[in-house]
Every structure is written in structure tokens, then in C-alpha cells.
Amino acid sequence: EEEEDKEEEEEEEKMEVEEDPPKVTLTPEEKKIVFFKSVTPDLTSYTLSTSLAQFTLPEKDDGFDDIKYEWSKTNSKAQEYLKTWISDKKLTTRVEDLTPSDWFQQKWVEWQKVLQQWHAKHGEYKATFAKKEAAKAAKKAVAAKEAAKKEAAGKEAEEKKEGDAAPMEQDKDEKEEKKDEEKEEKKEEEEEEETVDFENLDVFGVDDIMNIGASTPLFKDFQFEDWTMMSLRFELHLLAHAFRHDVEDPERTGIHLDHLAFYYNKYF
């Protein structure tokens, strides 16, 4: 029995040796990977961004006896790969040495002047509007007092009615007062200011935002938050155009969202 057991064990060992060991298979995506991607970068982000445009492939003029391209096999494919890699990196790396140009400074000064004019117009409109409202309130108060006096006088006149002459004189006085009131109403109607229909106003079709009618600015109802949001919107607009102007690189088409704060602090 022991001999039989030994024979069985030997046969099993032979079977195990004869079986092929397991092999690792690569996916089609993995087969396309040429370079190993390390977790630790070869260069710091600052060094990479400042030296990116200077990257080139080695040439024989650099002192090399022979240059072999193990993966791409040819120089042209290697050049194409490097060019594509640099172009892609330009879209995601930031320009560390970028400085605001005179063009940007000029546009920024112009915007500050315009913004000051708008604030001044807004303050002027609010002051004028407050005066007009105060004047209207004062007129209403005076009219209310006069109406109260007339009402009291009318009551007294009714109480003191004597004979037929008194009522006739009272009627004349009332007619004259009515005429005066009608004249005042006409004057007030003539003095009524031009109003602006903001609900149906096309803000994009306004010729002059400082006066859309009746000396009213388009931003008449602006609050602190509105001014802040408008300024931020213009700053981002100017930043996008200034970046493309100052970087002078057609491959850098815009600012990557991850670097927005970096460039904003550089310019503003």
C-alpha cells in the first residue's frame, strides 16, 4: 500500500510539472502604453511649466554617436509624440513667469474710470429720486391739511347758514375752489415725469445705459451685491482675454479651471 501511495504522489507531481504555469495577459489598452507612468514625477510642477517649451529630442549635433528609438523606431514618430505631449501639457500646466502686460493695465484703468462714472451716476440718481419723493410727500401733507381745513370750514358754513345770500356766496366760493384745484391738477399732470417701462425693456437694445429715459440709468436698482457680481464678471472676462494676449502662444487657448485662482491673483 505504501508503494502504491508513493507511485500516486509521483504521478501527481509529474502532472503538476507538465502543466503550463499561468501567464499574465494584457488588455488592448495596456498594450498601447509605451511609457511607464510613475507616481513620483521626474520634475516639480514649477520646473516642468517653466521648461516645457524648451523640451527637445537629442540630436547627433549634441555629441551623440548614435541615437536609437526603441519604441517609435523612427525620429519622425518620436518628434510627433513629443510635440503632442507638449501641446497637451500646455493646456493643463500653468505659466509661472507670466506677467500682466501694458495692454492689460490700460484696459484695467479704463474699466476703473467707467465704473467710477457709473457709481457717480447711480448716487446722483438716488439723491434726485429721494428729493422728488420727499417733495411729493410734502405736497401730499400740505394737500391733506388744506383738505381738512376746507372740510372744517364747510361744516362751519353749514352751521351758520342764514338767509339765501349766504348759500349763493358759498356756491360761488366752491366753484372758484374747484377751478383752482383743476388748474393745479393740470399743472401736476404737465409736471409729471417721464416713466420707463422696465418690465418690457430690452437691456441689450439700450443705446445709453446712463440714460434709458427720464435721466434714469439702467442700473438704478443696483445693490452692493449687484456691483460686486458685475465687477467680478468683467474681471474674469478681461482675465481670459489678457491671458491669451500676454502668453503669446496659440496652443494655450485658455485658462485651465484648476489655475484660475493662480492667474487671478497674478493680475488682480
Short mmCIF file of C-alpha atoms in Angstrom, two decimals:
data_model
loop_
_atom_site.label_atom_id
_atom_site.label_comp_id
_atom_site.label_asym_id
_atom_site.label_seq_id
_atom_site.Cartn_x
_atom_site.Cartn_y
_atom_site.Cartn_z
CA GLU A 1 0.00 0.00 0.00
CA GLU A 2 2.83 2.38 0.82
CA GLU A 3 4.39 1.73 -2.59
CA GLU A 4 1.08 2.45 -4.32
CA ASP A 5 0.74 5.73 -2.43
CA LYS A 6 4.24 6.76 -3.44
CA GLU A 7 3.53 5.97 -7.08
CA GLU A 8 0.35 8.07 -6.99
CA GLU A 9 2.20 11.02 -5.45
CA GLU A 10 4.93 10.77 -8.10
CA GLU A 11 2.32 10.74 -10.86
CA GLU A 12 0.60 13.82 -9.39
CA GLU A 13 3.93 15.64 -9.21
CA LYS A 14 4.63 14.79 -12.85
CA MET A 15 1.20 16.09 -13.84
CA GLU A 16 1.83 19.37 -12.00
CA VAL A 17 5.21 19.81 -13.68
CA GLU A 18 3.79 19.10 -17.13
CA GLU A 19 1.01 21.74 -16.73
CA ASP A 20 1.91 25.19 -18.09
CA PRO A 21 2.29 27.87 -15.44
CA PRO A 22 -0.32 30.70 -15.56
CA LYS A 23 0.57 33.69 -17.74
CA VAL A 24 -0.42 37.34 -17.38
CA THR A 25 -2.34 38.73 -20.34
CA LEU A 26 -2.52 42.42 -21.23
CA THR A 27 -5.62 44.22 -22.36
CA PRO A 28 -5.62 46.10 -25.71
CA GLU A 29 -5.41 49.40 -23.79
CA GLU A 30 -2.43 48.19 -21.78
CA LYS A 31 -0.64 47.06 -24.92
CA LYS A 32 -0.84 50.61 -26.28
CA ILE A 33 1.01 52.01 -23.26
CA VAL A 34 4.62 52.64 -24.20
CA PHE A 35 5.98 54.53 -21.20
CA PHE A 36 5.59 53.55 -17.60
CA LYS A 37 3.68 56.15 -15.59
CA SER A 38 5.34 56.68 -12.25
CA VAL A 39 3.52 58.01 -9.22
CA THR A 40 6.52 60.18 -8.39
CA PRO A 41 7.11 62.83 -11.09
CA ASP A 42 10.56 63.34 -12.57
CA LEU A 43 10.26 67.13 -12.27
CA THR A 44 8.49 69.51 -9.97
CA SER A 45 5.44 71.27 -11.40
CA TYR A 46 7.29 74.60 -11.39
CA THR A 47 10.30 73.21 -13.29
CA LEU A 48 8.04 71.43 -15.76
CA SER A 49 5.95 74.51 -16.52
CA THR A 50 8.94 76.84 -16.90
CA SER A 51 10.93 74.42 -19.08
CA LEU A 52 8.12 72.85 -21.09
CA ALA A 53 8.62 74.91 -24.24
CA GLN A 54 12.35 74.05 -24.31
CA PHE A 55 11.97 70.28 -24.39
CA THR A 56 13.58 68.65 -27.46
CA LEU A 57 14.80 65.24 -28.57
CA PRO A 58 18.53 64.53 -28.63
CA GLU A 59 20.36 65.11 -31.90
CA LYS A 60 23.73 63.94 -33.17
CA ASP A 61 24.84 67.56 -33.12
CA ASP A 62 24.54 67.34 -29.34
CA GLY A 63 27.51 64.95 -29.31
CA PHE A 64 25.79 61.56 -29.50
CA ASP A 65 27.40 58.88 -31.70
CA ASP A 66 24.16 57.03 -32.30
CA ILE A 67 20.50 57.58 -31.36
CA LYS A 68 18.03 54.71 -31.30
CA TYR A 69 14.27 54.96 -30.91
CA GLU A 70 13.29 51.69 -29.27
CA TRP A 71 9.54 52.35 -29.18
CA SER A 72 8.73 54.56 -32.14
CA LYS A 73 11.62 53.21 -34.28
CA THR A 74 11.83 56.48 -36.24
CA ASN A 75 12.72 60.06 -35.40
CA SER A 76 9.59 61.47 -37.04
CA LYS A 77 7.23 59.46 -34.83
CA ALA A 78 9.20 60.43 -31.75
CA GLN A 79 9.05 64.10 -32.75
CA GLU A 80 5.31 63.83 -33.30
CA TYR A 81 4.83 62.19 -29.91
CA LEU A 82 6.87 64.87 -28.14
CA LYS A 83 5.00 67.67 -29.91
CA THR A 84 1.63 66.21 -28.95
CA TRP A 85 2.77 65.68 -25.37
CA ILE A 86 3.96 69.28 -25.05
CA SER A 87 0.73 70.63 -26.57
CA ASP A 88 -1.36 68.60 -24.14
CA LYS A 89 0.74 69.71 -21.18
CA LYS A 90 0.34 73.36 -22.15
CA LEU A 91 -3.40 73.05 -21.62
CA THR A 92 -3.03 71.78 -18.06
CA THR A 93 0.16 73.39 -16.74
CA ARG A 94 0.30 77.00 -15.64
CA VAL A 95 2.68 79.68 -16.88
CA GLU A 96 4.68 80.54 -13.78
CA ASP A 97 6.55 83.51 -15.25
CA LEU A 98 3.53 85.20 -16.86
CA THR A 99 3.29 88.93 -16.08
CA PRO A 100 0.45 91.37 -16.84
CA SER A 101 1.17 93.42 -19.94
CA ASP A 102 0.70 97.13 -20.60
CA TRP A 103 -2.34 96.21 -22.68
CA PHE A 104 -3.97 94.71 -19.61
CA GLN A 105 -3.04 97.68 -17.42
CA GLN A 106 -4.60 100.08 -19.93
CA LYS A 107 -7.85 98.11 -20.10
CA TRP A 108 -7.95 97.86 -16.32
CA VAL A 109 -7.54 101.63 -15.85
CA GLU A 110 -10.25 102.29 -18.44
CA TRP A 111 -12.61 99.98 -16.60
CA GLN A 112 -11.94 101.69 -13.28
CA LYS A 113 -12.83 105.07 -14.80
CA VAL A 114 -16.05 103.76 -16.32
CA LEU A 115 -17.01 102.07 -13.07
CA GLN A 116 -16.49 105.31 -11.14
CA GLN A 117 -18.73 107.15 -13.61
CA TRP A 118 -21.45 104.55 -13.15
CA HIS A 119 -21.22 104.78 -9.37
CA ALA A 120 -21.42 108.58 -9.55
CA LYS A 121 -24.47 108.40 -11.82
CA HIS A 122 -26.10 105.88 -9.52
CA GLY A 123 -25.54 108.11 -6.49
CA GLU A 124 -26.82 111.16 -8.35
CA TYR A 125 -29.97 109.33 -9.42
CA LYS A 126 -30.67 108.07 -5.91
CA ALA A 127 -30.23 111.56 -4.44
CA THR A 128 -32.52 113.12 -7.06
CA PHE A 129 -35.09 110.38 -6.59
CA ALA A 130 -35.05 110.86 -2.81
CA LYS A 131 -35.59 114.63 -3.19
CA LYS A 132 -38.52 114.11 -5.53
CA GLU A 133 -40.10 111.59 -3.21
CA ALA A 134 -39.68 113.96 -0.28
CA ALA A 135 -41.25 116.80 -2.31
CA LYS A 136 -44.20 114.59 -3.25
CA ALA A 137 -44.69 113.59 0.37
CA ALA A 138 -44.59 117.25 1.44
CA LYS A 139 -47.17 118.19 -1.21
CA LYS A 140 -49.45 115.41 -0.08
CA ALA A 141 -49.14 116.55 3.51
CA VAL A 142 -49.98 120.15 2.57
CA ALA A 143 -52.91 119.00 0.43
CA ALA A 144 -54.20 116.88 3.28
CA LYS A 145 -54.03 119.85 5.67
CA GLU A 146 -55.83 122.10 3.21
CA ALA A 147 -58.50 119.49 2.63
CA ALA A 148 -59.01 119.20 6.38
CA LYS A 149 -59.30 122.98 6.70
CA LYS A 150 -61.82 123.14 3.86
CA GLU A 151 -63.83 120.37 5.39
CA ALA A 152 -63.88 122.15 8.73
CA ALA A 153 -64.78 125.46 7.06
CA GLY A 154 -67.59 123.77 5.17
CA LYS A 155 -69.04 122.39 8.35
CA GLU A 156 -68.90 125.80 10.00
CA ALA A 157 -70.56 127.39 6.96
CA GLU A 158 -73.40 124.91 7.08
CA GLU A 159 -73.93 125.63 10.73
CA LYS A 160 -74.01 129.39 10.14
CA LYS A 161 -76.37 129.36 7.19
CA GLU A 162 -78.59 132.42 7.37
CA GLY A 163 -80.85 133.56 4.60
CA ASP A 164 -80.46 132.88 0.88
CA ALA A 165 -77.46 135.08 0.18
CA ALA A 166 -75.06 133.03 2.22
CA PRO A 167 -75.59 129.78 0.29
CA MET A 168 -75.19 131.60 -3.02
CA GLU A 169 -71.89 133.09 -1.91
CA GLN A 170 -70.79 129.68 -0.68
CA ASP A 171 -71.61 128.11 -4.05
CA LYS A 172 -69.51 130.74 -5.80
CA ASP A 173 -66.60 130.08 -3.48
CA GLU A 174 -66.87 126.34 -4.04
CA LYS A 175 -66.89 126.80 -7.82
CA GLU A 176 -63.81 129.00 -7.67
CA GLU A 177 -62.04 126.48 -5.45
CA LYS A 178 -62.88 123.67 -7.87
CA LYS A 179 -61.46 125.70 -10.75
CA ASP A 180 -58.27 126.31 -8.79
CA GLU A 181 -57.99 122.61 -7.98
CA GLU A 182 -58.47 121.68 -11.63
CA LYS A 183 -55.74 124.12 -12.64
CA GLU A 184 -53.37 122.65 -10.06
CA GLU A 185 -54.14 119.12 -11.24
CA LYS A 186 -53.37 120.11 -14.83
CA LYS A 187 -50.08 121.63 -13.73
CA GLU A 188 -49.17 118.48 -11.84
CA GLU A 189 -50.02 116.36 -14.87
CA GLU A 190 -47.81 118.56 -17.04
CA GLU A 191 -45.02 118.33 -14.49
CA GLU A 192 -45.30 114.55 -14.25
CA GLU A 193 -42.03 112.92 -15.19
CA GLU A 194 -41.41 110.53 -18.00
CA THR A 195 -41.59 106.94 -16.79
CA VAL A 196 -39.62 103.90 -18.01
CA ASP A 197 -41.23 100.52 -18.56
CA PHE A 198 -38.57 98.26 -17.05
CA GLU A 199 -40.63 95.10 -17.41
CA ASN A 200 -40.68 95.31 -21.22
CA LEU A 201 -37.25 96.90 -21.58
CA ASP A 202 -34.72 95.20 -23.86
CA VAL A 203 -31.49 95.64 -21.92
CA PHE A 204 -29.40 94.56 -24.91
CA GLY A 205 -31.01 97.19 -27.12
CA VAL A 206 -30.30 100.17 -24.87
CA ASP A 207 -28.26 102.90 -26.57
CA ASP A 208 -27.11 104.63 -23.39
CA ILE A 209 -27.10 102.74 -20.10
CA MET A 210 -26.59 106.03 -18.26
CA ASN A 211 -29.94 107.30 -19.52
CA ILE A 212 -32.59 104.88 -20.73
CA GLY A 213 -35.21 107.61 -20.39
CA ALA A 214 -36.13 110.27 -17.84
CA SER A 215 -32.44 110.53 -16.85
CA THR A 216 -32.70 107.03 -15.40
CA PRO A 217 -29.67 104.72 -15.52
CA LEU A 218 -30.11 101.07 -16.39
CA PHE A 219 -28.55 100.12 -13.05
CA LYS A 220 -30.86 102.30 -10.94
CA ASP A 221 -31.80 99.42 -8.62
CA PHE A 222 -28.27 98.02 -8.21
CA GLN A 223 -27.30 96.96 -4.70
CA PHE A 224 -23.86 96.12 -3.30
CA GLU A 225 -24.15 92.50 -4.45
CA ASP A 226 -25.01 93.57 -8.00
CA TRP A 227 -21.96 95.82 -8.28
CA THR A 228 -19.75 93.05 -6.90
CA MET A 229 -21.06 90.42 -9.32
CA MET A 230 -20.77 92.78 -12.27
CA SER A 231 -17.18 93.70 -11.38
CA LEU A 232 -16.21 90.05 -10.96
CA ARG A 233 -17.76 89.17 -14.29
CA PHE A 234 -15.79 91.88 -16.06
CA GLU A 235 -12.57 90.87 -14.28
CA LEU A 236 -12.94 87.26 -15.44
CA HIS A 237 -13.73 88.49 -18.96
CA LEU A 238 -10.65 90.71 -19.00
CA LEU A 239 -8.50 87.97 -17.47
CA ALA A 240 -9.42 85.50 -20.22
CA HIS A 241 -8.52 87.97 -22.97
CA ALA A 242 -5.40 89.24 -21.20
CA PHE A 243 -4.11 85.68 -20.77
CA ARG A 244 -4.36 84.93 -24.48
CA HIS A 245 -2.79 88.29 -25.29
CA ASP A 246 0.09 88.06 -22.81
CA VAL A 247 1.00 84.38 -23.13
CA GLU A 248 1.64 84.78 -26.88
CA ASP A 249 1.19 81.07 -27.52
CA PRO A 250 -1.58 79.89 -29.87
CA GLU A 251 -1.51 76.43 -28.27
CA ARG A 252 -2.58 77.88 -24.93
CA THR A 253 -6.18 78.60 -25.88
CA GLY A 254 -7.42 79.43 -22.40
CA ILE A 255 -7.06 79.14 -18.66
CA HIS A 256 -7.48 75.75 -17.05
CA LEU A 257 -10.05 75.86 -14.27
CA ASP A 258 -7.57 74.47 -11.74
CA HIS A 259 -5.31 77.51 -12.29
CA LEU A 260 -7.98 80.22 -12.31
CA ALA A 261 -7.15 81.41 -8.79
CA PHE A 262 -3.42 81.47 -9.63
CA TYR A 263 -3.87 83.76 -12.65
CA TYR A 264 -6.50 85.90 -10.92
CA ASN A 265 -4.04 86.67 -8.12
CA LYS A 266 -1.35 87.46 -10.67
CA TYR A 267 -3.49 90.03 -12.47
CA PHE A 268 -5.65 91.42 -9.71
#
